[in-house]
Tab-separated table of C-alpha atoms in Angstrom:
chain	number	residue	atom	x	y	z
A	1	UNK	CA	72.739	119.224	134.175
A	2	UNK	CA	73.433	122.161	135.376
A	3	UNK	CA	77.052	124.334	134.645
A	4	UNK	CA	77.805	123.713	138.320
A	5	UNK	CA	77.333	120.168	138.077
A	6	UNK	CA	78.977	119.401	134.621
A	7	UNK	CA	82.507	117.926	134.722
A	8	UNK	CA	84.774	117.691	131.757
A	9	UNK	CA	87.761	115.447	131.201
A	10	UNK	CA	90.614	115.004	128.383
A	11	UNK	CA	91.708	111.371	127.868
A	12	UNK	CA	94.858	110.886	126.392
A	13	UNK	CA	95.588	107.635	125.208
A	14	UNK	CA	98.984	106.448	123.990
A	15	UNK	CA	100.431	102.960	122.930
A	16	UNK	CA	100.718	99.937	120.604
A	17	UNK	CA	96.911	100.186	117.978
A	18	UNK	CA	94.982	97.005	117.849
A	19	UNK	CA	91.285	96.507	117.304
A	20	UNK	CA	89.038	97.178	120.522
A	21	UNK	CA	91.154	99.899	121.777
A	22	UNK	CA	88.347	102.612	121.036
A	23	UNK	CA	85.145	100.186	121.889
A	24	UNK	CA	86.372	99.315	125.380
A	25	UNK	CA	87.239	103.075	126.259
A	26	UNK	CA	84.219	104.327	125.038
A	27	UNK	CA	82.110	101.075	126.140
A	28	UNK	CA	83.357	102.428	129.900
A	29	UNK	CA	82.469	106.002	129.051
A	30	UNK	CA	78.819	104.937	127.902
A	31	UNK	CA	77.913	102.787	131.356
A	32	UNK	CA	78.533	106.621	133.275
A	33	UNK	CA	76.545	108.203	130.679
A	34	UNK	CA	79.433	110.353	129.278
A	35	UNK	CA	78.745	113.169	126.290
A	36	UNK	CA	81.519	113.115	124.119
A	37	UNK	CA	82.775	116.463	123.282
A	38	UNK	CA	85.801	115.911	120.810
A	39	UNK	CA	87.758	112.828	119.257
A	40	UNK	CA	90.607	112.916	117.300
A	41	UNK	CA	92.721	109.778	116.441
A	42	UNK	CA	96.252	109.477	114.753
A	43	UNK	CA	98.265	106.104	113.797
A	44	UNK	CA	101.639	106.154	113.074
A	45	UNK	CA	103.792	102.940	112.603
A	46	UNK	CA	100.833	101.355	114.638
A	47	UNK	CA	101.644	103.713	117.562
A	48	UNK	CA	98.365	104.918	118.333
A	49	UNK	CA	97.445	108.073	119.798
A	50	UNK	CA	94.002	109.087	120.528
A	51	UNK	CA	92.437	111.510	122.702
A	52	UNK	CA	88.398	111.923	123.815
A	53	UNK	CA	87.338	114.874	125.500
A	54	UNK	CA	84.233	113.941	127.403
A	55	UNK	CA	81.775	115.847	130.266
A	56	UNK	CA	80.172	113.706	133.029
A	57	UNK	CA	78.502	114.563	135.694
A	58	UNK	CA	80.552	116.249	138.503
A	59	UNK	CA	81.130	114.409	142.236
A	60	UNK	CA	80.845	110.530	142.536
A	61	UNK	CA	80.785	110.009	139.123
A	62	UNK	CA	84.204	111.029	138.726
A	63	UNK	CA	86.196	108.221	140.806
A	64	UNK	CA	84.963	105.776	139.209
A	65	UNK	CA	85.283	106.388	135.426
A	66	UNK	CA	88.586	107.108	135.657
A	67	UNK	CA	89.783	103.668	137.475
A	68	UNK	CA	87.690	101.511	135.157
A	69	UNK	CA	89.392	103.357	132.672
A	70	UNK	CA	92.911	102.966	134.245
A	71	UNK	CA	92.194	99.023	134.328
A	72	UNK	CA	91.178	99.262	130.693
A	73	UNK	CA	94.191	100.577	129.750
A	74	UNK	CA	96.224	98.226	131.622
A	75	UNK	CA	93.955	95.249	130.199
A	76	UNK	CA	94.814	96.805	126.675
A	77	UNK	CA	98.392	97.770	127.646
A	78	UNK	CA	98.293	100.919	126.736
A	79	UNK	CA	99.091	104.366	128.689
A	80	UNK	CA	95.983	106.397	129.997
A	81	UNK	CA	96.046	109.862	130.954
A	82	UNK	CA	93.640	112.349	132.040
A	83	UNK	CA	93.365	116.225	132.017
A	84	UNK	CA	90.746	117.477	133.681
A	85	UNK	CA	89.274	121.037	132.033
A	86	UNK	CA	87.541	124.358	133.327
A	87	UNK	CA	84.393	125.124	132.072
A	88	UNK	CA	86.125	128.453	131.159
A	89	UNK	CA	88.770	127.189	128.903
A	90	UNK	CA	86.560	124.692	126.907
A	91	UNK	CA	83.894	127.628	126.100
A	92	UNK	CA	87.065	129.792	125.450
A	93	UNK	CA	88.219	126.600	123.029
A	94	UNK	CA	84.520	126.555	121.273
A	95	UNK	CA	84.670	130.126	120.753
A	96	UNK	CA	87.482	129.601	118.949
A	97	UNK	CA	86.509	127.665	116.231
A	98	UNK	CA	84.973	130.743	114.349
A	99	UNK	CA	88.341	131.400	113.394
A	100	UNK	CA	89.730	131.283	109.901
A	101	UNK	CA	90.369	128.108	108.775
A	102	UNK	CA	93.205	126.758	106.056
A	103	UNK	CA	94.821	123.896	104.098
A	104	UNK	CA	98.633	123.837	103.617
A	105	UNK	CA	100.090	120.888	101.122
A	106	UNK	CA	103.764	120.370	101.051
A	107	UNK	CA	104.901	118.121	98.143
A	108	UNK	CA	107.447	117.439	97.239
A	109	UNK	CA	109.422	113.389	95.725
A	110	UNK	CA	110.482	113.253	99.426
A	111	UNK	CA	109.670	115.258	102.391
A	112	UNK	CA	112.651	116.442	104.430
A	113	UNK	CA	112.578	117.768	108.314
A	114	UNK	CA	113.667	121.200	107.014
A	115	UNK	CA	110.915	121.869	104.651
A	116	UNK	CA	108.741	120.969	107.149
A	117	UNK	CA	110.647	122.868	109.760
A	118	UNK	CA	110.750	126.280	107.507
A	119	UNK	CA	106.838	125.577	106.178
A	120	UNK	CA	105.766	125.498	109.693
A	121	UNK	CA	108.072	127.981	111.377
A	122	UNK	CA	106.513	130.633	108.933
A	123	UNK	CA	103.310	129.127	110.546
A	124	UNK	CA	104.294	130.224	113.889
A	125	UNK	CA	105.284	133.934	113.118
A	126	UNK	CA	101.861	134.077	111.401
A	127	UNK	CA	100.206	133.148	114.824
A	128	UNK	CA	98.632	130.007	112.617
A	129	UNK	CA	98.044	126.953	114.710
A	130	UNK	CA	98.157	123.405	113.132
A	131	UNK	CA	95.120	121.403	114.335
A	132	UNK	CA	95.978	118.295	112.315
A	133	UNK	CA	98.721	116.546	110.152
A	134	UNK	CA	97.574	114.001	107.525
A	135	UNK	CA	99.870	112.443	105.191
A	136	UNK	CA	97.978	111.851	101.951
A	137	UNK	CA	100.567	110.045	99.853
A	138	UNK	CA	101.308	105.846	100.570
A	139	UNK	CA	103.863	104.843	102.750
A	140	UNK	CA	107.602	104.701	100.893
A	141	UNK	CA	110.093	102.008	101.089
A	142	UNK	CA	113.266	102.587	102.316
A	143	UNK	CA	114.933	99.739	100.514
A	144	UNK	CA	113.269	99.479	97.021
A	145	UNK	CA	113.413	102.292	94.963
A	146	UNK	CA	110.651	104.215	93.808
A	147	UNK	CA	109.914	104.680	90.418
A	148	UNK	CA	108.272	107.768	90.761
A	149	UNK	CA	108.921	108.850	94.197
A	150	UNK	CA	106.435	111.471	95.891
A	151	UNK	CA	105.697	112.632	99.173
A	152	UNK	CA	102.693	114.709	100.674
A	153	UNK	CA	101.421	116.067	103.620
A	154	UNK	CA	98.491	118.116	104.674
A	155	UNK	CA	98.334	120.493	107.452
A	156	UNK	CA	94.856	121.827	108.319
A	157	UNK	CA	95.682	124.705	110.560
A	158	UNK	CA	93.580	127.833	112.028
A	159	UNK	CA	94.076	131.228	112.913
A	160	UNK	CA	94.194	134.995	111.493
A	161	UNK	CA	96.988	136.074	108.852
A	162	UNK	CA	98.739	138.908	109.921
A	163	UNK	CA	100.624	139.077	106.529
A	164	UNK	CA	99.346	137.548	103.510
A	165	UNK	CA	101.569	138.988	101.189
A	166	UNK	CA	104.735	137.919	103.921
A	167	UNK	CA	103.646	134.468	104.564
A	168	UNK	CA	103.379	133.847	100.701
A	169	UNK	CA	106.614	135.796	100.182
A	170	UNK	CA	108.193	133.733	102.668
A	171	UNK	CA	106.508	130.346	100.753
A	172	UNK	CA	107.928	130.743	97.755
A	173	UNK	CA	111.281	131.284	98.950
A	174	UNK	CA	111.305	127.929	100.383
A	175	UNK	CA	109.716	126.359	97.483
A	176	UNK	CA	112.818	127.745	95.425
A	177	UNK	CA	115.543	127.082	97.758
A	178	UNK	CA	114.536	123.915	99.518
A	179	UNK	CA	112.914	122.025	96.435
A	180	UNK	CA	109.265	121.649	97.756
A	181	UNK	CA	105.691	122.840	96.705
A	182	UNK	CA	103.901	124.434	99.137
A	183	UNK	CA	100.289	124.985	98.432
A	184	UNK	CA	97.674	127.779	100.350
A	185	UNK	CA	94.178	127.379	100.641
A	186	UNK	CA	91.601	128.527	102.725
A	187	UNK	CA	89.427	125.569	104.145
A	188	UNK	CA	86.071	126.384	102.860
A	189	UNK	CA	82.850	124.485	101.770
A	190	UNK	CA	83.987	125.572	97.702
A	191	UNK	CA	87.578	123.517	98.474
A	192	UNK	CA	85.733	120.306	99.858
A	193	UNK	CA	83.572	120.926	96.377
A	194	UNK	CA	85.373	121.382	93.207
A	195	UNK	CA	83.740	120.270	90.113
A	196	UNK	CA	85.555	121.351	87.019
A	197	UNK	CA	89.091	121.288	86.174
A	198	UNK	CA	90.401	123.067	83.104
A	199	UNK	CA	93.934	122.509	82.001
A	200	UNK	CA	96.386	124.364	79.489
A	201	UNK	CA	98.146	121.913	76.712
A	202	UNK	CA	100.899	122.583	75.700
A	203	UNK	CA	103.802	122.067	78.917
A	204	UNK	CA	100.663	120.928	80.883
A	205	UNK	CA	98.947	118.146	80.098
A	206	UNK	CA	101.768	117.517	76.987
A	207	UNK	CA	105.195	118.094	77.733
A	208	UNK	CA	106.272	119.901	74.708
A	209	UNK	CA	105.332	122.791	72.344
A	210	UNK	CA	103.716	121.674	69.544
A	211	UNK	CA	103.785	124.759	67.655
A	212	UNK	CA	107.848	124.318	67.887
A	213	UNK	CA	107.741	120.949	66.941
A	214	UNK	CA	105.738	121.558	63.668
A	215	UNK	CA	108.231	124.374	63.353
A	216	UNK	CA	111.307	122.458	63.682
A	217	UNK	CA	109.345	120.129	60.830
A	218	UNK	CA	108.564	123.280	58.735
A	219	UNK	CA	112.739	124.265	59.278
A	220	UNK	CA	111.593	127.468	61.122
A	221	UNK	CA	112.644	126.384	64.460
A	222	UNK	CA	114.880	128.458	66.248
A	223	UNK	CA	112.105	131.582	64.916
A	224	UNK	CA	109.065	129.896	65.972
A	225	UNK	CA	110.786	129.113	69.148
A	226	UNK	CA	111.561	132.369	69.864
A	227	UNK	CA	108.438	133.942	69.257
A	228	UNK	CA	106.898	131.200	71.327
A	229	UNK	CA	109.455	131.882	74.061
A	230	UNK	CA	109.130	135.707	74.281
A	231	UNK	CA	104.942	135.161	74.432
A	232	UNK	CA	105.246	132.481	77.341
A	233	UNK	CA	107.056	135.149	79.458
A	234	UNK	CA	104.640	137.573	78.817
A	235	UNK	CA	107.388	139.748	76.610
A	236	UNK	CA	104.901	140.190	73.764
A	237	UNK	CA	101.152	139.662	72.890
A	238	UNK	CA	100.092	136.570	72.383
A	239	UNK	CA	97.800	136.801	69.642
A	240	UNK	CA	100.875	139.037	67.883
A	241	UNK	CA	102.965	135.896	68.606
A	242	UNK	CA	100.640	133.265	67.181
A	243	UNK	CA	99.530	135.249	63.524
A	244	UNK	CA	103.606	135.367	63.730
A	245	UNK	CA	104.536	131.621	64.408
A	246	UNK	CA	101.461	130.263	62.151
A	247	UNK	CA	102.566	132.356	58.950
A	248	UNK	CA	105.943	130.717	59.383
A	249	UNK	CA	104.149	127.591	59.096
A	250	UNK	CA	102.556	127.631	56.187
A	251	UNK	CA	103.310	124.609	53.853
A	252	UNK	CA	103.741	122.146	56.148
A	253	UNK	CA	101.465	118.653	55.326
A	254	UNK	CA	98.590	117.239	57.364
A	255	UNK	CA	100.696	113.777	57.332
A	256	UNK	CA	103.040	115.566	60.080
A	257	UNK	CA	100.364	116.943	61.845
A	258	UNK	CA	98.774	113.171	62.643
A	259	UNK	CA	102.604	111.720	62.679
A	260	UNK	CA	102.743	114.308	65.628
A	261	UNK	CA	99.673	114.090	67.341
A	262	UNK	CA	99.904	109.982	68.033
A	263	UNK	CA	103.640	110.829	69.404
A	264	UNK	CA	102.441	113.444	71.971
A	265	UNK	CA	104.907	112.887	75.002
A	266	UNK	CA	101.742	113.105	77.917
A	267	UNK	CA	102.608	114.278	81.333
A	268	UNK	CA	103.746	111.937	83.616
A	269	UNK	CA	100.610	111.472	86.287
A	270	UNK	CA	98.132	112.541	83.556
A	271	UNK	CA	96.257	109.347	83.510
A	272	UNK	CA	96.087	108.938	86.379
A	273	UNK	CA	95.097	112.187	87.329
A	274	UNK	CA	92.375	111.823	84.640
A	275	UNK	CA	90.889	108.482	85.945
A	276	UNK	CA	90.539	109.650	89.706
A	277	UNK	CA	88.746	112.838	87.692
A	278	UNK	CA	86.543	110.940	85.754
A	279	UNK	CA	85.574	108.377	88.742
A	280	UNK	CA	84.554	110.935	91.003
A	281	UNK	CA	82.767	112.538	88.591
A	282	UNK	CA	84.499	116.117	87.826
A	283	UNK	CA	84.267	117.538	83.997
A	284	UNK	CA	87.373	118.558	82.756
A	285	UNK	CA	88.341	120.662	79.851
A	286	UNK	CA	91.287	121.424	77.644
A	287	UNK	CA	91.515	125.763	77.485
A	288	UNK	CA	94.780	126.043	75.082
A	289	UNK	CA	96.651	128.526	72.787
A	290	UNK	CA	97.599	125.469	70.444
A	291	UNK	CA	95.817	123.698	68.086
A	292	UNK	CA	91.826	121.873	67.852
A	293	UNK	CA	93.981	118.945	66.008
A	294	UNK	CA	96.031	117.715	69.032
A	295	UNK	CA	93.552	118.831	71.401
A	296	UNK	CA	90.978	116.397	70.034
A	297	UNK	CA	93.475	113.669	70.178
A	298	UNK	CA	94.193	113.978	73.370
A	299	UNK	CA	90.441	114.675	74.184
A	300	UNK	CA	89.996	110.823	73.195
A	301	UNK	CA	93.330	109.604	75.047
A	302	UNK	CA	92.412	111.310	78.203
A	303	UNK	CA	88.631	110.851	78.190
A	304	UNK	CA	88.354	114.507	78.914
A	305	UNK	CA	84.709	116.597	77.909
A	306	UNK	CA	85.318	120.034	76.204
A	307	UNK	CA	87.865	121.170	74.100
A	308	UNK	CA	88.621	124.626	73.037
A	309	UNK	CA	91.896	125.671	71.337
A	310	UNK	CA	92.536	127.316	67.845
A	311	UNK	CA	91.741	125.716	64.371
A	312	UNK	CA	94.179	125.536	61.862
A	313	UNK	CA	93.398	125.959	58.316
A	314	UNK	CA	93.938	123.756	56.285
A	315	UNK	CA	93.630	123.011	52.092
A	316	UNK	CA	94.852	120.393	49.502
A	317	UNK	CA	95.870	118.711	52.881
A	318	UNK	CA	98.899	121.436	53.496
A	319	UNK	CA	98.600	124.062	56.800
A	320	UNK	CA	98.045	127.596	54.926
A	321	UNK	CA	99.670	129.476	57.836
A	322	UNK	CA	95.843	130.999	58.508
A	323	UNK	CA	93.570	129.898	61.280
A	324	UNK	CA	90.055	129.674	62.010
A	325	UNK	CA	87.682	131.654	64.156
A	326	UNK	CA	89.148	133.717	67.376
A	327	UNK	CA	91.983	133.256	68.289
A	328	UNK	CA	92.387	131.231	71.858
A	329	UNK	CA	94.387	133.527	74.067
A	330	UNK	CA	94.754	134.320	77.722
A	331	UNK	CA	91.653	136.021	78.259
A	332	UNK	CA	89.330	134.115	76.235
A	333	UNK	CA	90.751	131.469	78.194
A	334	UNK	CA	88.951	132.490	81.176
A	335	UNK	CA	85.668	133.485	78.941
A	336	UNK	CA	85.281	129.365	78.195
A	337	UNK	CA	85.980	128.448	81.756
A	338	UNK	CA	83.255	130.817	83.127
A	339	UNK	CA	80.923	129.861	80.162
A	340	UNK	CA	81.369	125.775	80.561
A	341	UNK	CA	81.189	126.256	84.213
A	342	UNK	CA	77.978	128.295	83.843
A	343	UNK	CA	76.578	125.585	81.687
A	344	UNK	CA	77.406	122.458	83.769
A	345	UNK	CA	75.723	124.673	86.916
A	346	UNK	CA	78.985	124.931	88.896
A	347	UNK	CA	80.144	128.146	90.692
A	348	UNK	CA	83.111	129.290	89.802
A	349	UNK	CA	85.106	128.844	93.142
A	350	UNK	CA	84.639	125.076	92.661
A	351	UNK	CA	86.512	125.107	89.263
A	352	UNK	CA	90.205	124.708	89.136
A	353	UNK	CA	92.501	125.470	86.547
A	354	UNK	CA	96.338	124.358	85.860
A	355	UNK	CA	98.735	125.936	83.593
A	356	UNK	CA	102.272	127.243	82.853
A	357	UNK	CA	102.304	129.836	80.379
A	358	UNK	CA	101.774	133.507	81.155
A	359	UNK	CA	98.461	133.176	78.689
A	360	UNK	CA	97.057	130.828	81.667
A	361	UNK	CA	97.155	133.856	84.152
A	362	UNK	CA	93.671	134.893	83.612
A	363	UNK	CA	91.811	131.745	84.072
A	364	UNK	CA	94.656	130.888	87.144
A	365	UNK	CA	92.997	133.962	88.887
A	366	UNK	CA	89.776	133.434	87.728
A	367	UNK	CA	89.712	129.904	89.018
A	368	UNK	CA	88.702	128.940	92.631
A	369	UNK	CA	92.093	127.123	92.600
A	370	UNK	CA	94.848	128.482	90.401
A	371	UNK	CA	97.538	126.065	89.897
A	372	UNK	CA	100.972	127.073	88.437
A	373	UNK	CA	102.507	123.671	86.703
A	374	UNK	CA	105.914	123.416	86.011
A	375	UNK	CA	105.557	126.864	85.382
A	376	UNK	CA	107.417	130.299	84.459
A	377	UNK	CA	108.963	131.947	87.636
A	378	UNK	CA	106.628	135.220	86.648
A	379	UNK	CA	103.813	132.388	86.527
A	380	UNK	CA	104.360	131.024	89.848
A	381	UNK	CA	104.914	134.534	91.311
A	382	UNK	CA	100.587	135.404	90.429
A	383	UNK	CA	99.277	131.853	91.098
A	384	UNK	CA	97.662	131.039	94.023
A	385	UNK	CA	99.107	127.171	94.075
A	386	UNK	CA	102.018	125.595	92.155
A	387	UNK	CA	103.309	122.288	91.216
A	388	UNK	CA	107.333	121.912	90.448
A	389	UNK	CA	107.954	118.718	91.918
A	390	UNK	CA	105.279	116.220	90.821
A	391	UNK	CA	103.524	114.897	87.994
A	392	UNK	CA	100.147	116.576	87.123
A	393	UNK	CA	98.512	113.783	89.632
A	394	UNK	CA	99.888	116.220	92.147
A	395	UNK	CA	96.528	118.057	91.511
A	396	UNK	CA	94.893	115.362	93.955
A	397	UNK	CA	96.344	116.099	96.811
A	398	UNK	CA	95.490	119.867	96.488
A	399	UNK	CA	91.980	118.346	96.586
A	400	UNK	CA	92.375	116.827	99.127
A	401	UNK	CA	92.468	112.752	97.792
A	402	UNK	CA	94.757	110.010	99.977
A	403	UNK	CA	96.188	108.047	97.744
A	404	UNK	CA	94.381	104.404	98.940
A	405	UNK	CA	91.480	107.122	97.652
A	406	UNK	CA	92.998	107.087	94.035
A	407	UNK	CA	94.433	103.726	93.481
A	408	UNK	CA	91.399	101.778	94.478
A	409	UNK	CA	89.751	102.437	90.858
């Protein structure tokens, strides 16, 4: 057909969802030889909304589409509109799709109308247009009470940044005053594709310090802790702090070490996290400043593939405050990321890594997606993504998974 003789319609359709709704529409469309443009479909509380943006050919054709469409609506009691559209504006609207394209998260244990109305309203001074709203986590009762409440939803919204640095400014705020994680992505072939996901230990995929527990053992506590404290924030070196914190541990028995290592309090949504992982088929590692001992435990717990942290030495089955090898700090943190990503053939933008410490920073940037976990304001502040309000099974929903995708396993 020819421009002249090309006709293009919207069809909005509103009402109660039941089966059949989209085969008798588009059963009608198909006997006038309709070419569908664009679908789109949302359900909410079985309210259904749909709209199909179709071209047919201009003149008679017209008419009658539209009133066997009006009876099919009324047949299927539901409300049928139609928009008819210039040529102009659609090729203006296909144009547009070379824009920039992104993926905003909000999590949060519940999601309130004025996150969503501060998330989106620093959308709209950005010029950043949402295209679609999915909610990724199951639908919450409002009479039982959850046991480990959590809310998500996932805006996928286009558009050019004017300010980057503003608009994640602006995020964080929120995050900090309104209680909510807000995550930033841009909606690219490498987010629809990650492959490796690298976590710290210690206050990641543990939720305590070893180090200061085997200190508190040793009686060196409140020192250890302090050292430990001071490197976390990024106050002193960490390799300064560890040859300082393992000295003061010197002494201490292998007994505590295991007596430790089967207590390890593990991060609420870690298995889980690790079984939606493992079932669709991403390698995961363990990059930490603690100890090969506990790693390795938690290696077999977790079912995770690499592990590199530091070695502790040990003799006559007592710690001798030494350790073994290089030390594990930030940076070399980010040289065993690169170097298992360049082994398992993965590019780098379709690794993740999660952390809290300021020794993740380096493999947080170098990551395709830096995530921030319960982490250090400074820590938050250079991460690209953060988690606050979750357990670490908040990772899925940065990637993207519904939960019906997670608990089918």
């Amino acid at each position: 057909m020819a421009v002249a003789d090309k006709e293009i319609i919207l069809l909005k359709v509103s009402g109660q969802d039941k089966p059949g709704v989209t085969a008798g529409l588009t059963s009608i469309l198909a006997n006038f030889d309709a070419v569908i443009l664009d679908i789109g479909q949302a359900d909410i509380h079985d309210t259904l909304s749909l709209g199909i943006l179709f071209q047919i050919k201009a003149g008679s054709s017209s008419g009658p589409v539209l009133k066997d469409l009006l009876f099919k609506g009324y047949e299927l009691g539901i409300k049928v509109k139609f928009i008819p559209i210039s040529i102009p504006d659609y090729e203006n609207w296909v144009k547009a799709q070379i824009k920039q394209r992104y993926i905003i998260n909000i999590l949060g244990e519940e999601l309130k109308a004025v996150q969503l109305a501060a998330v989106t309203k620093i959308m709209s001074n950005q010029h950043l247009n949402i295209d679609s709203i999915i909610r990724l986590t199951g639908r919450t009762s409002v009479v039982e009470k959850e046991e480990y409440p959590r809310s998500c939803v996932q805006l996928s919204v286009t558009g050019i940044i004017e300010d980057k640095i503003a608009m994640t400014a602006s995020f964080m705020e929120i995050s900090r005053t309104l209680n909510v994680d807000i995550s930033f992505q841009e909606d690219n072939m490498y987010r629809r594709n990650r492959r490796l996901v690298c976590f710290d230990m210690d206050s990641t995929l543990i939720q305590t310090e070893v180090i200061d527990e085997l200190a508190d053992l040793a009686g060196v506590g409140e020192q250890v802790r302090a050292i430990t404290e001071s490197a976390m924030n990024g106050e002193i070196d960490f390799k300064e702090s560890f040859k300082k914190r393992m000295a003061l541990l010197e002494g201490l028995s292998e007994e505590v070490l295991h007596n430790v290592a089967v207590n390890l309090p593990i991060t609420k949504g870690a298995h889980r996290l690790m079984r939606a992982l493992k079932y669709y088929g991403y390698k995961t590692a363990i990059l930490s400043g603690g100890f090969t001992y506990f790693g390795e435990y938690l290696q077999k717990e977790l079912g995770i593939d690499y592990v590199h942290a530091n070695q502790l030495e040990i003799k006559d089955g007592k710690l001798t405050g030494k350790y073994i090898g290089e030390i594990v700090d930030g940076q070399k943190k980010a040289e065993f990321l690169q170097a298992i990503a360049e082994k398992e053939g993965i590019h780098i933008n379709q690794t993740i890594a999660v952390g809290d410490g300021a020794n993740d920073l380096p493999m947080l940037n170098l990551a395709g997606l830096g995530i921030a976990f319960h982490a250090k304001p400074t820590v938050k502040e250079n991460a690209a993504s953060s988690i606050s309000s979750l357990g670490l099974d908040g990772v899925l929903y940065l990637l993207g998974y519904h939960d019906r995708h997670i608990d089918m396993m």
